[in-house]
Amino acid sequence: MLCRRQLCLYAALAGCCVLVAPTAAQQRKVKNPELRVLDATIRRIDDQLIAVDGKVENSSAKTFQRMLLVFEFFAPGQKSIVIQKGPPEPDVLAPGDTAEFHLQLRAPARAVRVTIEAADGSGRELRVENSGPYPVE
C-alpha cells in the first residue's frame, strides 16, 4: 500500500507530465506565408469572361520562377465550380518583390467567390496569405 505522501508525489508527477505535453506541441515551428496577395479585384466582363486583377508580393527568402496563380471559383453554398491558372507579370519573383496580374479567364456560370493560391515552376504549392475568398463583382 502507498502512504498518503507517496500518493501526493505520484499525483504531482502525473500532473506535471500532463502540463509538459501541450508545451512541446506548442513549440512546433509555424511556417510563414511565402506569397502575400496585396490586392485583388474580380469582375465580370460579360457572360464569357472574367477580369482578374491584382498584386502579389514574395514574402519568403526564395526566388520563385515560372510562378502560377491558381484561381478557384465557388458557387453559392461554397461549392467549388472550376480551377483556372495564370501567371503574374513577371513570372520570376525575387524575395520582397511584387508582381501584378491582369488576366482574363473563362467566366464560370454561377461563380460568386474566388480564392487565390499559387504554385512555383516545379508545381509545389506555395503558402499564400490573404488568399480570399474575394467576391465576383
PDB file of C-alpha atoms in Angstrom:
ATOM      1  CA  MET A   1       0.000   0.000   0.000  1.00  0.00           C
ATOM      2  CA  LEU A   2       1.071   3.500  -0.695  1.00  0.00           C
ATOM      3  CA  CYS A   3       1.126   6.060   2.017  1.00  0.00           C
ATOM      4  CA  ARG A   4      -0.526   9.420   1.610  1.00  0.00           C
ATOM      5  CA  ARG A   5       2.791  11.133   0.929  1.00  0.00           C
ATOM      6  CA  GLN A   6       3.625   8.749  -1.952  1.00  0.00           C
ATOM      7  CA  LEU A   7       0.167   9.255  -3.465  1.00  0.00           C
ATOM      8  CA  CYS A   8       0.659  13.023  -3.418  1.00  0.00           C
ATOM      9  CA  LEU A   9       4.052  12.618  -5.067  1.00  0.00           C
ATOM     10  CA  TYR A  10       2.629  10.396  -7.833  1.00  0.00           C
ATOM     11  CA  ALA A  11      -0.274  12.802  -8.365  1.00  0.00           C
ATOM     12  CA  ALA A  12       2.142  15.728  -8.638  1.00  0.00           C
ATOM     13  CA  LEU A  13       4.316  13.880 -11.154  1.00  0.00           C
ATOM     14  CA  ALA A  14       1.304  12.865 -13.232  1.00  0.00           C
ATOM     15  CA  GLY A  15       0.064  16.461 -13.268  1.00  0.00           C
ATOM     16  CA  CYS A  16       3.500  17.663 -14.305  1.00  0.00           C
ATOM     17  CA  CYS A  17       3.578  15.286 -17.279  1.00  0.00           C
ATOM     18  CA  VAL A  18       0.203  16.500 -18.455  1.00  0.00           C
ATOM     19  CA  LEU A  19       1.376  20.108 -18.317  1.00  0.00           C
ATOM     20  CA  VAL A  20       4.567  19.385 -20.273  1.00  0.00           C
ATOM     21  CA  ALA A  21       2.861  17.660 -23.234  1.00  0.00           C
ATOM     22  CA  PRO A  22       0.979  20.726 -24.574  1.00  0.00           C
ATOM     23  CA  THR A  23       4.089  22.858 -24.226  1.00  0.00           C
ATOM     24  CA  ALA A  24       6.028  20.540 -26.532  1.00  0.00           C
ATOM     25  CA  ALA A  25       3.194  20.619 -29.079  1.00  0.00           C
ATOM     26  CA  GLN A  26       3.148  24.411 -28.957  1.00  0.00           C
ATOM     27  CA  GLN A  27       6.827  24.523 -29.891  1.00  0.00           C
ATOM     28  CA  ARG A  28       6.138  23.212 -33.415  1.00  0.00           C
ATOM     29  CA  LYS A  29       7.501  25.616 -35.941  1.00  0.00           C
ATOM     30  CA  VAL A  30       4.781  27.621 -37.671  1.00  0.00           C
ATOM     31  CA  LYS A  31       5.647  28.191 -41.315  1.00  0.00           C
ATOM     32  CA  ASN A  32       5.265  31.730 -42.599  1.00  0.00           C
ATOM     33  CA  PRO A  33       3.445  32.510 -45.838  1.00  0.00           C
ATOM     34  CA  GLU A  34       5.620  32.564 -48.945  1.00  0.00           C
ATOM     35  CA  LEU A  35       3.355  34.802 -51.007  1.00  0.00           C
ATOM     36  CA  ARG A  36       1.029  37.623 -49.964  1.00  0.00           C
ATOM     37  CA  VAL A  37      -1.942  38.846 -52.011  1.00  0.00           C
ATOM     38  CA  LEU A  38      -1.818  42.644 -51.673  1.00  0.00           C
ATOM     39  CA  ASP A  39      -4.794  43.464 -53.877  1.00  0.00           C
ATOM     40  CA  ALA A  40      -7.352  41.528 -55.912  1.00  0.00           C
ATOM     41  CA  THR A  41     -10.381  42.555 -57.959  1.00  0.00           C
ATOM     42  CA  ILE A  42     -12.552  40.055 -59.797  1.00  0.00           C
ATOM     43  CA  ARG A  43     -15.274  41.369 -62.119  1.00  0.00           C
ATOM     44  CA  ARG A  44     -17.389  40.007 -64.922  1.00  0.00           C
ATOM     45  CA  ILE A  45     -16.686  41.460 -68.365  1.00  0.00           C
ATOM     46  CA  ASP A  46     -19.561  39.586 -69.989  1.00  0.00           C
ATOM     47  CA  ASP A  47     -21.111  36.100 -69.915  1.00  0.00           C
ATOM     48  CA  GLN A  48     -17.910  34.569 -71.324  1.00  0.00           C
ATOM     49  CA  LEU A  49     -15.052  36.374 -69.494  1.00  0.00           C
ATOM     50  CA  ILE A  50     -13.975  37.446 -66.022  1.00  0.00           C
ATOM     51  CA  ALA A  51     -11.213  40.009 -65.425  1.00  0.00           C
ATOM     52  CA  VAL A  52      -8.890  39.170 -62.532  1.00  0.00           C
ATOM     53  CA  ASP A  53      -6.550  41.991 -61.499  1.00  0.00           C
ATOM     54  CA  GLY A  54      -4.283  42.445 -58.512  1.00  0.00           C
ATOM     55  CA  LYS A  55      -0.841  42.389 -56.977  1.00  0.00           C
ATOM     56  CA  VAL A  56       1.175  39.767 -55.070  1.00  0.00           C
ATOM     57  CA  GLU A  57       4.377  40.035 -53.019  1.00  0.00           C
ATOM     58  CA  ASN A  58       7.062  37.427 -52.400  1.00  0.00           C
ATOM     59  CA  SER A  59       7.276  37.341 -48.592  1.00  0.00           C
ATOM     60  CA  SER A  60       9.816  34.493 -48.428  1.00  0.00           C
ATOM     61  CA  ALA A  61      13.588  34.327 -48.809  1.00  0.00           C
ATOM     62  CA  LYS A  62      13.342  32.258 -52.018  1.00  0.00           C
ATOM     63  CA  THR A  63      13.071  33.327 -55.645  1.00  0.00           C
ATOM     64  CA  PHE A  64      10.099  31.822 -57.466  1.00  0.00           C
ATOM     65  CA  GLN A  65      10.392  31.108 -61.183  1.00  0.00           C
ATOM     66  CA  ARG A  66       7.566  30.339 -63.621  1.00  0.00           C
ATOM     67  CA  MET A  67       5.071  31.005 -60.858  1.00  0.00           C
ATOM     68  CA  LEU A  68       1.383  30.357 -61.497  1.00  0.00           C
ATOM     69  CA  LEU A  69      -1.584  31.818 -59.675  1.00  0.00           C
ATOM     70  CA  VAL A  70      -4.419  29.346 -59.090  1.00  0.00           C
ATOM     71  CA  PHE A  71      -7.968  30.734 -59.022  1.00  0.00           C
ATOM     72  CA  GLU A  72     -10.677  28.520 -57.538  1.00  0.00           C
ATOM     73  CA  PHE A  73     -14.222  29.677 -58.294  1.00  0.00           C
ATOM     74  CA  PHE A  74     -17.101  28.925 -55.943  1.00  0.00           C
ATOM     75  CA  ALA A  75     -20.882  28.909 -56.432  1.00  0.00           C
ATOM     76  CA  PRO A  76     -23.325  29.934 -53.708  1.00  0.00           C
ATOM     77  CA  GLY A  77     -23.100  27.473 -50.833  1.00  0.00           C
ATOM     78  CA  GLN A  78     -19.285  27.239 -51.139  1.00  0.00           C
ATOM     79  CA  LYS A  79     -19.415  24.571 -53.871  1.00  0.00           C
ATOM     80  CA  SER A  80     -16.235  24.568 -55.973  1.00  0.00           C
ATOM     81  CA  ILE A  81     -17.008  25.043 -59.672  1.00  0.00           C
ATOM     82  CA  VAL A  82     -13.693  25.237 -61.516  1.00  0.00           C
ATOM     83  CA  ILE A  83      -9.987  25.945 -61.047  1.00  0.00           C
ATOM     84  CA  GLN A  84      -8.122  28.128 -63.550  1.00  0.00           C
ATOM     85  CA  LYS A  85      -4.468  29.204 -63.631  1.00  0.00           C
ATOM     86  CA  GLY A  86      -2.482  32.130 -64.942  1.00  0.00           C
ATOM     87  CA  PRO A  87       0.956  33.734 -64.490  1.00  0.00           C
ATOM     88  CA  PRO A  88       1.664  37.100 -62.868  1.00  0.00           C
ATOM     89  CA  GLU A  89       3.865  39.686 -64.630  1.00  0.00           C
ATOM     90  CA  PRO A  90       6.783  38.987 -64.275  1.00  0.00           C
ATOM     91  CA  ASP A  91       6.616  35.243 -63.604  1.00  0.00           C
ATOM     92  CA  VAL A  92      10.003  35.354 -61.795  1.00  0.00           C
ATOM     93  CA  LEU A  93       9.646  36.857 -58.336  1.00  0.00           C
ATOM     94  CA  ALA A  94      12.656  37.608 -56.105  1.00  0.00           C
ATOM     95  CA  PRO A  95      12.349  37.959 -52.308  1.00  0.00           C
ATOM     96  CA  GLY A  96      10.477  41.152 -51.386  1.00  0.00           C
ATOM     97  CA  ASP A  97       9.437  41.878 -54.996  1.00  0.00           C
ATOM     98  CA  THR A  98       5.874  42.422 -56.140  1.00  0.00           C
ATOM     99  CA  ALA A  99       4.172  41.278 -59.327  1.00  0.00           C
ATOM    100  CA  GLU A 100       0.904  42.331 -60.896  1.00  0.00           C
ATOM    101  CA  PHE A 101      -1.631  40.116 -62.579  1.00  0.00           C
ATOM    102  CA  HIS A 102      -4.145  41.198 -65.210  1.00  0.00           C
ATOM    103  CA  LEU A 103      -5.857  38.112 -66.550  1.00  0.00           C
ATOM    104  CA  GLN A 104      -8.990  37.324 -68.499  1.00  0.00           C
ATOM    105  CA  LEU A 105     -10.379  33.928 -67.559  1.00  0.00           C
ATOM    106  CA  ARG A 106     -13.387  31.954 -68.722  1.00  0.00           C
ATOM    107  CA  ALA A 107     -16.430  33.021 -66.740  1.00  0.00           C
ATOM    108  CA  PRO A 108     -17.850  30.056 -64.837  1.00  0.00           C
ATOM    109  CA  ALA A 109     -21.629  30.180 -64.523  1.00  0.00           C
ATOM    110  CA  ARG A 110     -22.902  30.970 -61.018  1.00  0.00           C
ATOM    111  CA  ALA A 111     -19.443  31.947 -59.680  1.00  0.00           C
ATOM    112  CA  VAL A 112     -19.770  34.321 -56.727  1.00  0.00           C
ATOM    113  CA  ARG A 113     -16.405  33.962 -54.931  1.00  0.00           C
ATOM    114  CA  VAL A 114     -12.762  33.257 -55.814  1.00  0.00           C
ATOM    115  CA  THR A 115      -9.776  32.132 -53.759  1.00  0.00           C
ATOM    116  CA  ILE A 116      -6.211  32.723 -54.935  1.00  0.00           C
ATOM    117  CA  GLU A 117      -3.469  30.179 -54.357  1.00  0.00           C
ATOM    118  CA  ALA A 118      -0.065  29.818 -56.051  1.00  0.00           C
ATOM    119  CA  ALA A 119       2.463  27.262 -57.266  1.00  0.00           C
ATOM    120  CA  ASP A 120       6.089  27.598 -58.320  1.00  0.00           C
ATOM    121  CA  GLY A 121       7.513  26.321 -61.598  1.00  0.00           C
ATOM    122  CA  SER A 122       8.026  22.809 -60.232  1.00  0.00           C
ATOM    123  CA  GLY A 123       4.355  22.563 -59.236  1.00  0.00           C
ATOM    124  CA  ARG A 124       4.959  22.955 -55.489  1.00  0.00           C
ATOM    125  CA  GLU A 125       2.101  24.749 -53.767  1.00  0.00           C
ATOM    126  CA  LEU A 126       3.093  27.964 -52.020  1.00  0.00           C
ATOM    127  CA  ARG A 127       1.685  29.140 -48.707  1.00  0.00           C
ATOM    128  CA  VAL A 128      -0.445  32.210 -49.515  1.00  0.00           C
ATOM    129  CA  GLU A 129      -1.527  34.923 -47.097  1.00  0.00           C
ATOM    130  CA  ASN A 130      -4.722  36.855 -47.824  1.00  0.00           C
ATOM    131  CA  SER A 131      -5.963  34.261 -50.329  1.00  0.00           C
ATOM    132  CA  GLY A 132      -9.609  35.277 -50.074  1.00  0.00           C
ATOM    133  CA  PRO A 133     -12.339  34.475 -50.818  1.00  0.00           C
ATOM    134  CA  TYR A 134     -12.880  37.551 -52.989  1.00  0.00           C
ATOM    135  CA  PRO A 135     -16.324  38.419 -54.390  1.00  0.00           C
ATOM    136  CA  VAL A 136     -17.025  38.303 -58.117  1.00  0.00           C
ATOM    137  CA  GLU A 137     -18.399  41.751 -58.944  1.00  0.00           C
TER     138      GLU A 137
END
